[in-house]
XYZ file of C-alpha atoms in Angstrom:
558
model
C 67.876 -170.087 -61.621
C 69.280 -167.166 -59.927
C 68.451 -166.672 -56.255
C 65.950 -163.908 -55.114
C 67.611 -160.782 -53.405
C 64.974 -161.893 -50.084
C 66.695 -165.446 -50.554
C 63.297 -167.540 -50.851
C 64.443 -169.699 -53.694
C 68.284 -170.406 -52.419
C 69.286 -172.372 -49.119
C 69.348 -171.150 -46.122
C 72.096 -169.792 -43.906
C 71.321 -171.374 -41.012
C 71.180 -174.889 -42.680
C 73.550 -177.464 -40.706
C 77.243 -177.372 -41.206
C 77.227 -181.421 -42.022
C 74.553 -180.593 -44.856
C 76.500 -177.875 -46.711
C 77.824 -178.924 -50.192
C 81.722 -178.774 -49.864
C 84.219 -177.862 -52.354
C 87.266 -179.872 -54.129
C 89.748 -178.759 -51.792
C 87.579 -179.117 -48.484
C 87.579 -183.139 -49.155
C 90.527 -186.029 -50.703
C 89.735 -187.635 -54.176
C 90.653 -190.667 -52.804
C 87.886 -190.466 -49.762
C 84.579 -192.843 -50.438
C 81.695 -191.088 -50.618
C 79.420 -190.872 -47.883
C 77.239 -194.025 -47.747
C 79.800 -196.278 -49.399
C 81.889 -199.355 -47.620
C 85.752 -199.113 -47.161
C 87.129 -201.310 -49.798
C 89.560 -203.968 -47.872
C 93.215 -203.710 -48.451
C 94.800 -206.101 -50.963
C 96.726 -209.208 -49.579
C 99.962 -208.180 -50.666
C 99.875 -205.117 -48.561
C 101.114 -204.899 -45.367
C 99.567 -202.154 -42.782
C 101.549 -203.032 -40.036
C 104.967 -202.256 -39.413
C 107.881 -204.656 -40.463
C 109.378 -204.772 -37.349
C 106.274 -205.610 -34.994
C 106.571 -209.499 -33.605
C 103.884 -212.064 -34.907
C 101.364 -213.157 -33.325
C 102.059 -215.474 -30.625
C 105.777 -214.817 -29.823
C 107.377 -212.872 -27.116
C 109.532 -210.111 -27.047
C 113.650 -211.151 -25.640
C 114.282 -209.677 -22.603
C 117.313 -206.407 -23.639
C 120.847 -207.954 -23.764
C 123.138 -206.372 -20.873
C 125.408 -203.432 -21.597
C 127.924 -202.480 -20.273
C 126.822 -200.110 -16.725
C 127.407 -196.365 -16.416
C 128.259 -195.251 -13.406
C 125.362 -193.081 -13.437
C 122.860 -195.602 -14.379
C 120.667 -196.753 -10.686
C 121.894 -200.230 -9.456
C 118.471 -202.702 -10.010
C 116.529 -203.310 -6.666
C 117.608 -199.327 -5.633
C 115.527 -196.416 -6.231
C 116.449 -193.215 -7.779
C 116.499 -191.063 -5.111
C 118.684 -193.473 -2.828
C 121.312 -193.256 -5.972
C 121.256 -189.800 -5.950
C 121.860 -189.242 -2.115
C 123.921 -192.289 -1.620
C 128.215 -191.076 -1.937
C 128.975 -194.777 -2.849
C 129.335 -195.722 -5.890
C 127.617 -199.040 -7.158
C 128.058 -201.352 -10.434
C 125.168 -201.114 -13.274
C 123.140 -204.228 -12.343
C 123.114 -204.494 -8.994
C 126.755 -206.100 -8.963
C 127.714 -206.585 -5.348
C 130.884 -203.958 -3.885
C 134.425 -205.031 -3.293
C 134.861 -204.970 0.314
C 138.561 -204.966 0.913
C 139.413 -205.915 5.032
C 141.541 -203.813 6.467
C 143.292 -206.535 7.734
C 144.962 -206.989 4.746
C 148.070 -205.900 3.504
C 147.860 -202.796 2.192
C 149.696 -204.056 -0.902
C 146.871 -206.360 -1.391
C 144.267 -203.994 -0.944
C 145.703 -201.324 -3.684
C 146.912 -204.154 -5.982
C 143.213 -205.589 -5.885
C 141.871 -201.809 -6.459
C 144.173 -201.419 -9.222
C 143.415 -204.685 -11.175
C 139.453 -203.489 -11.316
C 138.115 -201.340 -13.807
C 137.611 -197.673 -12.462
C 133.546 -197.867 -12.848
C 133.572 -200.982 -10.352
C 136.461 -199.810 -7.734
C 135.191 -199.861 -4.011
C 133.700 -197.533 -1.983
C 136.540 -194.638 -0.886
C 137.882 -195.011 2.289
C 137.399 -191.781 4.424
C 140.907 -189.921 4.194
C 142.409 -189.708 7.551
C 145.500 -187.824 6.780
C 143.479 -184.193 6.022
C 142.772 -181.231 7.751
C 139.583 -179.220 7.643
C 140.725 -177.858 3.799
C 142.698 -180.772 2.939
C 146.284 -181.114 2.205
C 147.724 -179.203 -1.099
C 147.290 -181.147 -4.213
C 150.651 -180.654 -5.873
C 152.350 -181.225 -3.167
C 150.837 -184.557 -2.496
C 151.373 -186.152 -5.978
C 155.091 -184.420 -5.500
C 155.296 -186.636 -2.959
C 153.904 -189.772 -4.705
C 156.432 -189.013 -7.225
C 159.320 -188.999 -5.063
C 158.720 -192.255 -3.342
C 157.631 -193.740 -6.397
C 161.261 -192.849 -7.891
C 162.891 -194.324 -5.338
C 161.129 -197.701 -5.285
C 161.670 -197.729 -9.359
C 165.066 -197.122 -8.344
C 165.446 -199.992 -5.747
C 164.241 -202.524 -8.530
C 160.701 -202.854 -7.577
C 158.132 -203.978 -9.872
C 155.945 -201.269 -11.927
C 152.811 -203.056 -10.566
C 154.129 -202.927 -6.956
C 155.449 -198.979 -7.818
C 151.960 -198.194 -9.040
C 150.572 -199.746 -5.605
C 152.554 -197.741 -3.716
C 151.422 -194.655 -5.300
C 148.484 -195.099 -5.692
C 147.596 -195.935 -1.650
C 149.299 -192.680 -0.785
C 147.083 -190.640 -2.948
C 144.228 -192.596 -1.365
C 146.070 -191.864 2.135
C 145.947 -188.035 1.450
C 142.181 -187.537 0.368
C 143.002 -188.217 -3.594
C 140.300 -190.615 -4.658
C 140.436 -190.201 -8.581
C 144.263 -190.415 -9.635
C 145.913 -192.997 -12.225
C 149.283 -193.574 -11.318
C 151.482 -194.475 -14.346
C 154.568 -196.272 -14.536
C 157.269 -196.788 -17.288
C 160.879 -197.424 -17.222
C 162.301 -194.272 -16.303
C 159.155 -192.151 -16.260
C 156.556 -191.618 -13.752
C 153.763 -190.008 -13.680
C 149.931 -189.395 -11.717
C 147.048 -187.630 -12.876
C 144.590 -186.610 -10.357
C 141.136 -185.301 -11.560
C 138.627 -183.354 -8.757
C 135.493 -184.187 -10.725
C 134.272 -184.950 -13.667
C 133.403 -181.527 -14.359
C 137.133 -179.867 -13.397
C 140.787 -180.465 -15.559
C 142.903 -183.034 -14.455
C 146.050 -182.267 -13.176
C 148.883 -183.800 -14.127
C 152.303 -184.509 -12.584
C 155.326 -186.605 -13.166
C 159.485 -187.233 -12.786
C 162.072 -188.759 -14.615
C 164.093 -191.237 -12.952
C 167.351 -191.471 -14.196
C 169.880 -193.449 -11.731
C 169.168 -196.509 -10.283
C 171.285 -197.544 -7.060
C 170.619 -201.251 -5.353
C 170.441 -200.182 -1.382
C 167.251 -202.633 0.404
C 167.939 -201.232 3.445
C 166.341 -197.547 2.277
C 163.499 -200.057 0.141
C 162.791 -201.514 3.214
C 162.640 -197.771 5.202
C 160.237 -196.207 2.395
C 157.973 -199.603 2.780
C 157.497 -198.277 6.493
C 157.018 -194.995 5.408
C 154.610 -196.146 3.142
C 153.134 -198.676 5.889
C 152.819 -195.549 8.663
C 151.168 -193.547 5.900
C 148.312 -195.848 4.972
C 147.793 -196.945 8.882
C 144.658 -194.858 10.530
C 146.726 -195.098 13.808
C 149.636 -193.161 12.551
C 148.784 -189.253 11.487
C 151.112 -188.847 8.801
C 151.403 -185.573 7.260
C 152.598 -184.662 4.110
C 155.821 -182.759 5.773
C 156.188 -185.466 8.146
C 157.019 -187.304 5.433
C 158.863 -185.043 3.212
C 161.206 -184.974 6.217
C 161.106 -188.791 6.471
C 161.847 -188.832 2.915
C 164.791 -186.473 3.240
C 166.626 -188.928 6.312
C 166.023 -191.864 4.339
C 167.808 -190.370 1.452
C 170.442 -189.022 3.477
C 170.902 -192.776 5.464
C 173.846 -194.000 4.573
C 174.439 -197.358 3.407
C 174.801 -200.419 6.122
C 178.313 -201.557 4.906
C 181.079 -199.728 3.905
C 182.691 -199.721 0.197
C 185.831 -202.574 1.677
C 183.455 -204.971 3.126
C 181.640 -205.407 -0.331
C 184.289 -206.169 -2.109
C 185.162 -208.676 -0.004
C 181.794 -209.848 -0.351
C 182.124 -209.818 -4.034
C 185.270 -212.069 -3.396
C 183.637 -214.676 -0.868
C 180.377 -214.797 -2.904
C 182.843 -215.830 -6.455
C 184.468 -218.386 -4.327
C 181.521 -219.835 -2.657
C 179.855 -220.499 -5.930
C 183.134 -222.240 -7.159
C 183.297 -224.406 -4.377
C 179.332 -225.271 -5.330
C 180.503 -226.038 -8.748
C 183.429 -229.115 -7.292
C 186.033 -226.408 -6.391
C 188.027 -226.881 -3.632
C 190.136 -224.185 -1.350
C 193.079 -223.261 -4.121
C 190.072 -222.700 -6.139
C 188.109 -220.516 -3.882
C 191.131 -218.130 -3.239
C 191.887 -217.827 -6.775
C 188.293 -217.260 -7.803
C 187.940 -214.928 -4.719
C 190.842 -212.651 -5.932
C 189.448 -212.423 -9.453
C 186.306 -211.232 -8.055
C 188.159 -208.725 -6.089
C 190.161 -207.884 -9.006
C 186.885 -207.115 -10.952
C 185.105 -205.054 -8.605
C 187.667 -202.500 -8.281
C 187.932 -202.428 -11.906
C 184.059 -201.669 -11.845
C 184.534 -199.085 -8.961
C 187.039 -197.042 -10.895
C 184.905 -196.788 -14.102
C 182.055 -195.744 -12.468
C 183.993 -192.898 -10.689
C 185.366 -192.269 -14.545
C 181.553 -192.016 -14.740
C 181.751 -195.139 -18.076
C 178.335 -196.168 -18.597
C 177.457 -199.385 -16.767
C 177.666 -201.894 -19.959
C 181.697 -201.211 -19.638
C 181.423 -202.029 -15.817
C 179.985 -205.056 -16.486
C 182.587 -205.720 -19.331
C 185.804 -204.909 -17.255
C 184.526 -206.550 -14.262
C 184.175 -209.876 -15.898
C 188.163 -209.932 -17.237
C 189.969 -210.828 -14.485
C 187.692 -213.879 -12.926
C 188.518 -214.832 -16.470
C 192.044 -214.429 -16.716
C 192.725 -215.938 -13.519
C 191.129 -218.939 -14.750
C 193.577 -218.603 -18.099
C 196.325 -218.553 -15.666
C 195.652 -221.514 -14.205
C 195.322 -223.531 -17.421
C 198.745 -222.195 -18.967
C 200.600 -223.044 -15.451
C 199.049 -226.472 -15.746
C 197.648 -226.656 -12.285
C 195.728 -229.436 -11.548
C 192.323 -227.653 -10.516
C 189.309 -226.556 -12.022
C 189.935 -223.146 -14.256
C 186.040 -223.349 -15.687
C 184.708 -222.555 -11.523
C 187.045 -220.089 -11.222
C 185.529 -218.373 -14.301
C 182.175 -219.249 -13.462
C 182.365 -217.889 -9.701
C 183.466 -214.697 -11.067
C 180.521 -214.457 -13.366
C 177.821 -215.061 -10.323
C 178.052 -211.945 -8.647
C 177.458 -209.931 -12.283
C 174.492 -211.793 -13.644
C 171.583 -209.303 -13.453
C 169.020 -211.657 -11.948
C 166.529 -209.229 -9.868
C 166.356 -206.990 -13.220
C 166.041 -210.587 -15.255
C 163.005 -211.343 -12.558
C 161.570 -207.818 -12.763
C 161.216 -207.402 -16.242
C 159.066 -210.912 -16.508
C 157.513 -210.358 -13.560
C 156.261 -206.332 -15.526
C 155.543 -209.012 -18.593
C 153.256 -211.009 -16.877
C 151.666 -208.085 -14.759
C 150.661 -206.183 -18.400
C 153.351 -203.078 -18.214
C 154.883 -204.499 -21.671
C 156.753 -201.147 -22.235
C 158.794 -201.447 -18.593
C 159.300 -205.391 -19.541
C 160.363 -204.528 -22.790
C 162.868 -201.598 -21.816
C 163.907 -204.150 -18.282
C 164.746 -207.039 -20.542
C 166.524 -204.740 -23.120
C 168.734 -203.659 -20.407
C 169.744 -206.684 -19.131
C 170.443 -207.910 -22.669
C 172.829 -204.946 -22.421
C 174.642 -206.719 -19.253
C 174.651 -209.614 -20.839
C 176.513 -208.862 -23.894
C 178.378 -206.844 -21.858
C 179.720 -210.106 -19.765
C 179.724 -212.236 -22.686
C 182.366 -209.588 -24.448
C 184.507 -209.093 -21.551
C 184.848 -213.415 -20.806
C 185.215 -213.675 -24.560
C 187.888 -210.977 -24.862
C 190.356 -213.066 -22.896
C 189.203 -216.429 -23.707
C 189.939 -215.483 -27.218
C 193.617 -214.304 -26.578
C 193.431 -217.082 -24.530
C 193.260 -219.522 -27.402
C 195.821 -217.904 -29.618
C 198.322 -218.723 -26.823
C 197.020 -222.588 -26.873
C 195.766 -222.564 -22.924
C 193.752 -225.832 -22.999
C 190.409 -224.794 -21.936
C 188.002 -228.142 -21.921
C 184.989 -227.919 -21.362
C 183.929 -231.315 -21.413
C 186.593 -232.029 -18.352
C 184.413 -228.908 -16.627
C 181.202 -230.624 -16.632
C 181.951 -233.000 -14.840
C 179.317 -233.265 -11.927
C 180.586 -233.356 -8.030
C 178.353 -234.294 -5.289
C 178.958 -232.952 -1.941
C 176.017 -232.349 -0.168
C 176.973 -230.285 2.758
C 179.946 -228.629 1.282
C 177.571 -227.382 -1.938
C 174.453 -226.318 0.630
C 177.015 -224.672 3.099
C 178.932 -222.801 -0.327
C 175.291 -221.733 -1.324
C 174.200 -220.852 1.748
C 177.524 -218.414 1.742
C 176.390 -217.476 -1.426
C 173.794 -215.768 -0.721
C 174.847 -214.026 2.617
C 177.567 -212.378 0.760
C 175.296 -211.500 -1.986
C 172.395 -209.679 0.859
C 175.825 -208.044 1.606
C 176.521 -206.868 -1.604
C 172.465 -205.642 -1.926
C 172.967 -203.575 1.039
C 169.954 -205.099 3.137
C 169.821 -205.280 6.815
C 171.283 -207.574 8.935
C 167.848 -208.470 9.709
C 166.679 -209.388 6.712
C 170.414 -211.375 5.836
C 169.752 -214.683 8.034
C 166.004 -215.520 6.046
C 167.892 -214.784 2.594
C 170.551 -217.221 3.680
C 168.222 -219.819 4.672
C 165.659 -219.369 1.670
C 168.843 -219.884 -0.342
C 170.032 -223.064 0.810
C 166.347 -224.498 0.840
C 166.315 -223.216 -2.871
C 169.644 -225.963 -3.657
C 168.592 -228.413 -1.677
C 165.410 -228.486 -3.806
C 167.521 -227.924 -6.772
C 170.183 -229.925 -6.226
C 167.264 -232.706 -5.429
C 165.819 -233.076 -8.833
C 168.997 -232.012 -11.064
C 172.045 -234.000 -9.615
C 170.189 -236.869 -7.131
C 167.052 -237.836 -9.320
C 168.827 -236.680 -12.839
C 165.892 -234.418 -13.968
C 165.900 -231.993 -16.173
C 167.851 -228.240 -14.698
C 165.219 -226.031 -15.950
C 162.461 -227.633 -14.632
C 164.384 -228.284 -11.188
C 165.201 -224.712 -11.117
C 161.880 -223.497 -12.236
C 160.633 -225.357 -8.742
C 162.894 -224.141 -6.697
C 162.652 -220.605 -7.617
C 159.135 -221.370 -7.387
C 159.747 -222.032 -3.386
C 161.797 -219.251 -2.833
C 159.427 -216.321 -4.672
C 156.510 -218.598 -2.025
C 158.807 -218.036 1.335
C 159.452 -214.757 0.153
C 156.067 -213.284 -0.225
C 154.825 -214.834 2.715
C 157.850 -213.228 5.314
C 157.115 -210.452 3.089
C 153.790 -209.963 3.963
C 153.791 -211.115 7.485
C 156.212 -208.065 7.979
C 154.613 -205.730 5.421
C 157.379 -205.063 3.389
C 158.947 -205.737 0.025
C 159.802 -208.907 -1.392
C 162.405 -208.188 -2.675
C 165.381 -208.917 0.276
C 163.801 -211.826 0.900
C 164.050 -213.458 -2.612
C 166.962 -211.377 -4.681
C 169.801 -212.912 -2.665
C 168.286 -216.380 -2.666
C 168.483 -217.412 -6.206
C 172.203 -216.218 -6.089
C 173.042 -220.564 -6.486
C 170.348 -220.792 -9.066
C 171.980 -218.391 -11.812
C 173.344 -219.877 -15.001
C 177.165 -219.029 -14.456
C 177.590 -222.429 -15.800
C 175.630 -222.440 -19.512
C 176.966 -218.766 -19.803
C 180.915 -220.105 -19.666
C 180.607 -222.580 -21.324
C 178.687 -221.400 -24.256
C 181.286 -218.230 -24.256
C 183.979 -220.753 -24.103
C 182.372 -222.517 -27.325
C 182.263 -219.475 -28.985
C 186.127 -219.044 -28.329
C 186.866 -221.979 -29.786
C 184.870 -221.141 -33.240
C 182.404 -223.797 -32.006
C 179.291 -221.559 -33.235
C 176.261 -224.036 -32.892
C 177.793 -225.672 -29.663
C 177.906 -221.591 -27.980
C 174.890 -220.550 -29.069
C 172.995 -223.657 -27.745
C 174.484 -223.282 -24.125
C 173.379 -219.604 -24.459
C 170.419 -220.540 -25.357
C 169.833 -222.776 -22.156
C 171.607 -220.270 -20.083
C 168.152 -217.600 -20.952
C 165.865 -220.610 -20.422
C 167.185 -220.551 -17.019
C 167.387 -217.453 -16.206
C 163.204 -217.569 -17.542
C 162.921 -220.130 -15.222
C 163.990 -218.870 -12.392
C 162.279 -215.311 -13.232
C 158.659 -217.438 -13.758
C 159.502 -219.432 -10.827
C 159.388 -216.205 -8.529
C 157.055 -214.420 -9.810
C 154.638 -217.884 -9.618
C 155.631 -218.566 -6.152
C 154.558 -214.798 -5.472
C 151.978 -215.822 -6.853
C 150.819 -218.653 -4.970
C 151.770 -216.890 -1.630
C 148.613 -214.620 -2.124
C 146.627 -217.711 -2.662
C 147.439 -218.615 1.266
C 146.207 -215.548 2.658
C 143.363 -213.501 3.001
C 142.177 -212.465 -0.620
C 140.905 -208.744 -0.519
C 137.895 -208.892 -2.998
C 137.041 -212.057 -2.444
C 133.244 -212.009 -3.679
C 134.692 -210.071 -7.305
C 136.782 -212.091 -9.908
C 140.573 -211.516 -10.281
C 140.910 -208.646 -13.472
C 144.404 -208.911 -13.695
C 143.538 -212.572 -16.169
C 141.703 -210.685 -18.742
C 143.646 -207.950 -19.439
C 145.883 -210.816 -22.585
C 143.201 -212.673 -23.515
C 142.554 -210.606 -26.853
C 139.237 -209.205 -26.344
């Protein structure tokens, strides 16, 4: 039926919206009609999401990640992070509060061993003007103090200290002071919005003078102190005098050092006066050797070699004349005053500390020295041989106990050899004393109680790295004069002869073994110090205290 034009048989336009038929498209196909009951979903079906927790459980409460330093500490409230200049761990970890009544070798080594997110709040620079001291020319400066404690033997750890507390001294917050064998270098970064900047030097001679180490420790000591104003020429100029100081002792009385120390350390090995001239004069002998190569400019391995000859030949000569004395100490004496033990105890000392690299290149070198020595004793042991000198070293092992004569001859030992590392007569007396503690302690468990040597000289390198770091720190300054010169007696002189000797004589296994036992002790006394150095921080005040030690994790493999 069609609709009338006056629309009285269609619907009308003003009928409801909800009654007006609706086309295909206006509705779904799969919609129930109006009137009809929702069909329930089938059991296998699962409206909810996979992932949602059934009924009657608990959520876990969010594992901890690692914090941001962005990230608001719990228990503080935005705004307080935002205005607050300190930085604080993710998770409400407590600060490091370092005293400044500690050293400040304590303070920077503790700063160093943390993480850069968790480091302390940063001390207010006292060494700055109004605009601050020029950045270059303060990480020039770290760089040239750095170099000369690299030089002086110091440990990268202790060399990264050092730099990094006069950066800290000078207003430079964020630097990362980086330390190899003969490369050094600090990068220092405004913000984390501006480029880093970069510095770093080469060091490439090292010269043994503790007397200028113990001069830059003051500098560094003056620097660090909020009672001193230090500024960054007033220490350039400091720099430049203790550069220009010459050294304590002149070139004659070393070499007679070199000569007392050989024939101290045969009289510690049963030697008596005929044997401590003759070893004295080989020492002699070798030094001026060494002197004149190194003004040839030969590379040190050929110092080391010619030096070692005539301690060596004079103890030939005594076997061919037939004397009735001890040729082995005179050879051994000679070889005391050449074994590289401070660059022995640096390189485990980097080892233990993490700076594998340094150890690596440290021990390398003083593999170096050793083959050096080895070749130059070997050299005229060998020619030695072909001319039928008896050299026995059965007869040398012999041991001789004289208390006071061996703890007097050690005790000589290592004045001569505080001589010989240029350090103040200040510092000479403690070495001396520390040294003849050290054989006492030795002598104690090795000759006395007949213990094993590496374990008696493990101890009493132990002591001496303990009464080292304690002086050490009581008169802020290095280690290092306290401890070098007094495990001169400790030294394996001894296992390196003789296993030289057994070489000689085409006795392969026999050399190799006392070789062998001459590195174990030269590891011992190396862990020794660096455990008794150790230990020392264990009696004083421990910056930190409330945060754990990072310095254990760093080799654990994860």
């Amino acid at each position: 039926m069609v609709a009338e034009p006056d629309g009285s048989k269609g619907a009308p336009d003003d009928a409801p919206e909800d009654r007006k038929p609706q086309s295909d498209e206006a509705r779904s196909a799969f919609v129930p009609p109006a009137g009809v009951e929702q069909p329930a979903p089938p059991e296998e079906e699962h409206p909810t999401s996979e992932f949602a927790l059934p009924q009657g459980l608990t959520a876990e409460p969010p594992a901890e990640q690692e914090g941001s330093a962005f990230a608001t500490p719990a228990g503080h409230s935005a705004a307080l992070a935002k205005n607050s200049p300190a930085f604080t761990p993710a998770y409400g970890v407590p600060l490091v509060r370092l005293p400044q009544d500690a050293p400040w070798q304590d303070r920077m080594r503790t700063m160093l061993r943390l993480p850069v997110h968790e480091r302390p709040v940063p001390e207010a620079a006292g060494k700055e003007d109004e605009t601050g001291p020029s950045v270059p020319r303060v990480l020039d400066l770290t760089l040239r103090i750095g170099e000369l404690l690299l030089a002086g033997g110091e440990g990268a750890e202790d060399v990264e200290t050092a730099m990094f507390v006069i950066c800290r001294s000078y207003g430079l917050d964020r630097v990362e002071p980086t330390v190899t064998f003969t490369l050094l270098s600090v990068t220092y970064q405004p913000s984390l919005v501006d480029a880093p900047i970069t510095a770093n030097r080469t060091v490439r001679r090292r010269g043994t003078d503790y007397t200028r180490l113990a001069a830059v420790y003051t500098l560094l000591a003056d620097i660090n102190a909020r009672a001193h104003e230090v500024t960054p020429e007033e220490a350039y100029r400091r720099l430049a005098e203790i550069r220009r100081n010459r050294h304590p002792y002149p070139g004659w009385v070393l070499t007679a050092a070199a000569g007392v120390l050989a024939g101290a350390a045969s009289v510690l090995l049963g030697g008596g006066p005929t044997v401590f001239l003759v070893a004295a004069l080989g020492a002699v002998l070798g030094d001026r050797l060494a002197w004149l190569c190194a003004g040839r400019g030969l590379p040190e391995f050929y110092q080391f070699l010619v030096a070692a000859m005539p301690p060596a030949a004079m103890g030939v000569l005594l076997t061919l004349l037939h004397a009735d004395l001890r040729p082995s100490a005179v050879i051994t004496g000679g070889l005391f005053a050449l074994i590289p033990g401070r660059a022995l105890v640096a390189a485990v000392q980097d080892g233990l500390t993490g700076f594998y690299i340094t150890a690596s290149a440290r021990l390398l070198e003083v593999a170096y020295f050793f083959v050096a020595i080895v070749v130059g004793v070997l050299s005229v042991l060998y020619i030695a041989v072909q001319f039928d000198a008896q050299l026995n070293p059965e007869g040398a092992l012999r041991a001789v106990e004289r208390p006071v004569t061996q703890i007097l001859a050690s005790m000589v030992l290592c004045a001569t050899f505080a001589i010989l590392l240029q350090q103040s007569r200040a510092t000479v007396l403690f070495a001396t004393l520390n040294g003849g503690v050290a054989w006492v302690i030795y002598a104690s468990i090795a000759v006395t109680a007949q213990g094993s040597t590496v374990m008696a000289t493990a101890v009493a390198a132990g002591l001496v790295g303990l009464f080292g770091q304690l002086i050490a720190r009581y008169h802020h300054t290095s280690s290092l004069p306290y401890v070098t010169a007094a495990i001169g007696p400790l030294l394996p002189g001894s296992a390196t002869y003789f296993g030289v000797l057994a070489i000689a004589q085409n006795n392969l296994d026999q050399g190799f073994a006392s070789l062998a036992k001459a590195a174990a002790l030269a590891l011992a006394i190396a862990i020794g110090v660096n455990l008794g150095g150790e230990l020392a921080r264990l009696f004083m005040q421990a910056p930190g205290a409330a945060s754990a030690r990072r310095a254990a994790k760093r080799t654990r493999g994860f």
